[in-house]
Amino acid sequence: MRILRRTVLKTLAAAPLLPLITHKAAAAPRAVTLTAAPAKQRLVPDYPETEIWGFNGAVPGPELRFRQCETARIIVENRLTEETTVHWHGLRVPNAMDGVPHLTQPPVAKGGRFVYEFSLPDAGTYWYHPHLRGHEQVARGLYGAFIVEEREPIRVDRDVTWVLSDWQLMPDAQQRGDFDNLMEMAHAGRIGNTVTVNGKFTAADGTFAVRSGERIRLRLINAAVARIFLLRFPGHEPRVIACDGQAVEPHSAPADGLELGPGMRVDLVLDCMQAQGSRHDINDDANPRRVQRVIALAYNDEAPLRSKPLDAPVLLAPNPLPEPDLARAVRHDILFQGGAMGTLREAELEGKRLPLSTLARQHGLAWAINGITVKEHAHAPLLTFKRGASVVLAMNNETSWPHPIHLHGHVFRVIARDGRPTRYREWADTVLMGPRERVDIAFVADNPGDWMFHCHILAHQHGGMMTVFRVT
Ligand code: C2O
Ligand code: CU
């Protein structure tokens, strides 16, 4: 298993303190409808169509695009054979719009609908997906990109979104139906055998056409339920300009690979400076034994748009995020335990201490946060914060597995890894912790309500690696 990159100290000038989040509706909302239903889609060329569950008949579902400060109204129609909800991953929405079944809303019954409406204080790259039995509903294809455009975007020639995912396909191109597989739950989660970019398998000979000289803003979204991508772009030097939708000091993507855990997003500026007619693979190096091609950039024969990379700024304007006050922050230790090859012997479920073997066999659980494991989204909060409080969470991954940890309703700074300050102090809503790694995050608890905090390897979440924080 790859060890996450350690970084060195570099402080950024502190941003001014901003007022607490307010959810006031601006202009009249713009409405879109998302219908969740079974569908068929050819994921792999020359293979039969795969039965999927998709929004508006496809995977990924439609890319929703709004402008910063607009109000979005999204009508969700449930045409599945089971309940669902939709969560707006990374968006700072009011609690009642967060899409967590039983915790923030009743599930949307089959045949039912729910209208979500929220304003969009932050620009960036986000996504949406169900939060009910996500380990199956997301794996079957229910997700899509949610882009909030800056009021003054940076200059690029094209703005492109790639929703990355993977599937566990059998030779007939259908998915294995064992979404509740205990073995996967206690290990790395359900990692597929077929990677797709925007719902197409492109590893064999799929290409993405580019023109020499053009600058692309490439928005990468990892919608896979378990796969961690480690992307390399030989022949290119993409620059990272945003993490999880939030501006970051522009920097080159690490030469040893751009790490993207489930739920995470990265915005890249990609200058396509290779020759007309050439082809360049984009690879996933996450598995050290087998470099996997994801897709190839195929340069067309048009004359180069320019001979040197576009000379225009790539720094994004920051979103109005409140800066945590580290000196006054309340500090909590968060311990992640469990899984195969772990230290967890027993954990508390609904007030009872049970041995791990019982939890696994009788309840399908194998993970705990601060000694507690849960089956349902709605439960007593692990921690309660006063609205406006600065919070530091000192997270300790005592397991043998990496975990992308996601917080709802807030955006946090990743301030330290294994006790060492991070180089970019990046804002994020999902942070990847390596096995046995410690990661410190900081945020202002300014959004009232009950918020999920969980692993985005969705089998881990389903297996107990989730909890609730309350902001009052
Ligand atoms: Cu993207 Cu709680 O999830
Ligand atoms: Cu996990």
PDB file of N, CA and C and ligand atoms in Angstrom, residues 187-188 367 399 401-405 454-461 465, ligand 2:
ATOM      1  N   HIS A 187     -11.969  -5.228   4.029  1.00  0.00           N
ATOM      2  CA  HIS A 187     -10.680  -4.953   3.389  1.00  0.00           C
ATOM      3  C   HIS A 187     -10.747  -3.597   2.687  1.00  0.00           C
ATOM      4  N   ALA A 188     -10.398  -3.539   1.404  1.00  0.00           N
ATOM      5  CA  ALA A 188     -10.280  -2.243   0.720  1.00  0.00           C
ATOM      6  C   ALA A 188     -11.586  -1.745   0.131  1.00  0.00           C
ATOM      7  N   TRP A 367     -15.918  -1.737  11.507  1.00  0.00           N
ATOM      8  CA  TRP A 367     -15.130  -0.509  11.700  1.00  0.00           C
ATOM      9  C   TRP A 367     -15.714   0.315  12.837  1.00  0.00           C
ATOM     10  N   THR A 399      -5.858   1.753  11.483  1.00  0.00           N
ATOM     11  CA  THR A 399      -6.142   0.563  10.688  1.00  0.00           C
ATOM     12  C   THR A 399      -5.024   0.317   9.663  1.00  0.00           C
ATOM     13  N   TRP A 401      -5.599   0.165   6.493  1.00  0.00           N
ATOM     14  CA  TRP A 401      -6.198   0.536   5.205  1.00  0.00           C
ATOM     15  C   TRP A 401      -6.276   2.047   5.069  1.00  0.00           C
ATOM     16  N   PRO A 402      -6.195   2.544   3.840  1.00  0.00           N
ATOM     17  CA  PRO A 402      -6.406   3.982   3.659  1.00  0.00           C
ATOM     18  C   PRO A 402      -7.900   4.310   3.749  1.00  0.00           C
ATOM     19  N   HIS A 403      -8.222   5.513   4.212  1.00  0.00           N
ATOM     20  CA  HIS A 403      -9.620   5.938   4.305  1.00  0.00           C
ATOM     21  C   HIS A 403      -9.768   7.384   3.872  1.00  0.00           C
ATOM     22  N   PRO A 404     -10.606   7.658   2.878  1.00  0.00           N
ATOM     23  CA  PRO A 404     -10.939   9.032   2.534  1.00  0.00           C
ATOM     24  C   PRO A 404     -12.070   9.500   3.463  1.00  0.00           C
ATOM     25  N   ILE A 405     -11.764  10.408   4.358  1.00  0.00           N
ATOM     26  CA  ILE A 405     -12.728  10.800   5.385  1.00  0.00           C
ATOM     27  C   ILE A 405     -13.422  12.098   4.975  1.00  0.00           C
ATOM     28  N   HIS A 454     -17.705  10.548   7.781  1.00  0.00           N
ATOM     29  CA  HIS A 454     -17.581   9.119   7.465  1.00  0.00           C
ATOM     30  C   HIS A 454     -16.523   8.834   6.419  1.00  0.00           C
ATOM     31  N   CYS A 455     -16.196   7.563   6.309  1.00  0.00           N
ATOM     32  CA  CYS A 455     -15.276   7.126   5.262  1.00  0.00           C
ATOM     33  C   CYS A 455     -16.040   7.079   3.947  1.00  0.00           C
ATOM     34  N   HIS A 456     -15.392   7.535   2.855  1.00  0.00           N
ATOM     35  CA  HIS A 456     -16.057   7.512   1.556  1.00  0.00           C
ATOM     36  C   HIS A 456     -15.757   6.253   0.752  1.00  0.00           C
ATOM     37  N   ILE A 457     -15.057   5.304   1.351  1.00  0.00           N
ATOM     38  CA  ILE A 457     -15.088   3.949   0.797  1.00  0.00           C
ATOM     39  C   ILE A 457     -16.420   3.428   1.314  1.00  0.00           C
ATOM     40  N   LEU A 458     -17.404   3.317   0.415  1.00  0.00           N
ATOM     41  CA  LEU A 458     -18.783   3.241   0.898  1.00  0.00           C
ATOM     42  C   LEU A 458     -19.095   1.928   1.597  1.00  0.00           C
ATOM     43  N   ALA A 459     -18.331   0.877   1.322  1.00  0.00           N
ATOM     44  CA  ALA A 459     -18.498  -0.364   2.086  1.00  0.00           C
ATOM     45  C   ALA A 459     -17.996  -0.166   3.526  1.00  0.00           C
ATOM     46  N   HIS A 460     -16.977   0.674   3.700  1.00  0.00           N
ATOM     47  CA  HIS A 460     -16.502   0.962   5.064  1.00  0.00           C
ATOM     48  C   HIS A 460     -17.557   1.758   5.827  1.00  0.00           C
ATOM     49  N   GLN A 461     -18.128   2.736   5.144  1.00  0.00           N
ATOM     50  CA  GLN A 461     -19.175   3.522   5.790  1.00  0.00           C
ATOM     51  C   GLN A 461     -20.310   2.587   6.225  1.00  0.00           C
ATOM     52  N   MET A 465     -18.074   2.727   9.680  1.00  0.00           N
ATOM     53  CA  MET A 465     -17.130   3.841   9.791  1.00  0.00           C
ATOM     54  C   MET A 465     -17.825   5.156   9.478  1.00  0.00           C
TER      55      MET A 465
HETATM   56 CU    CU B   2     -12.515   3.534   4.920  1.00  0.00          CU
END
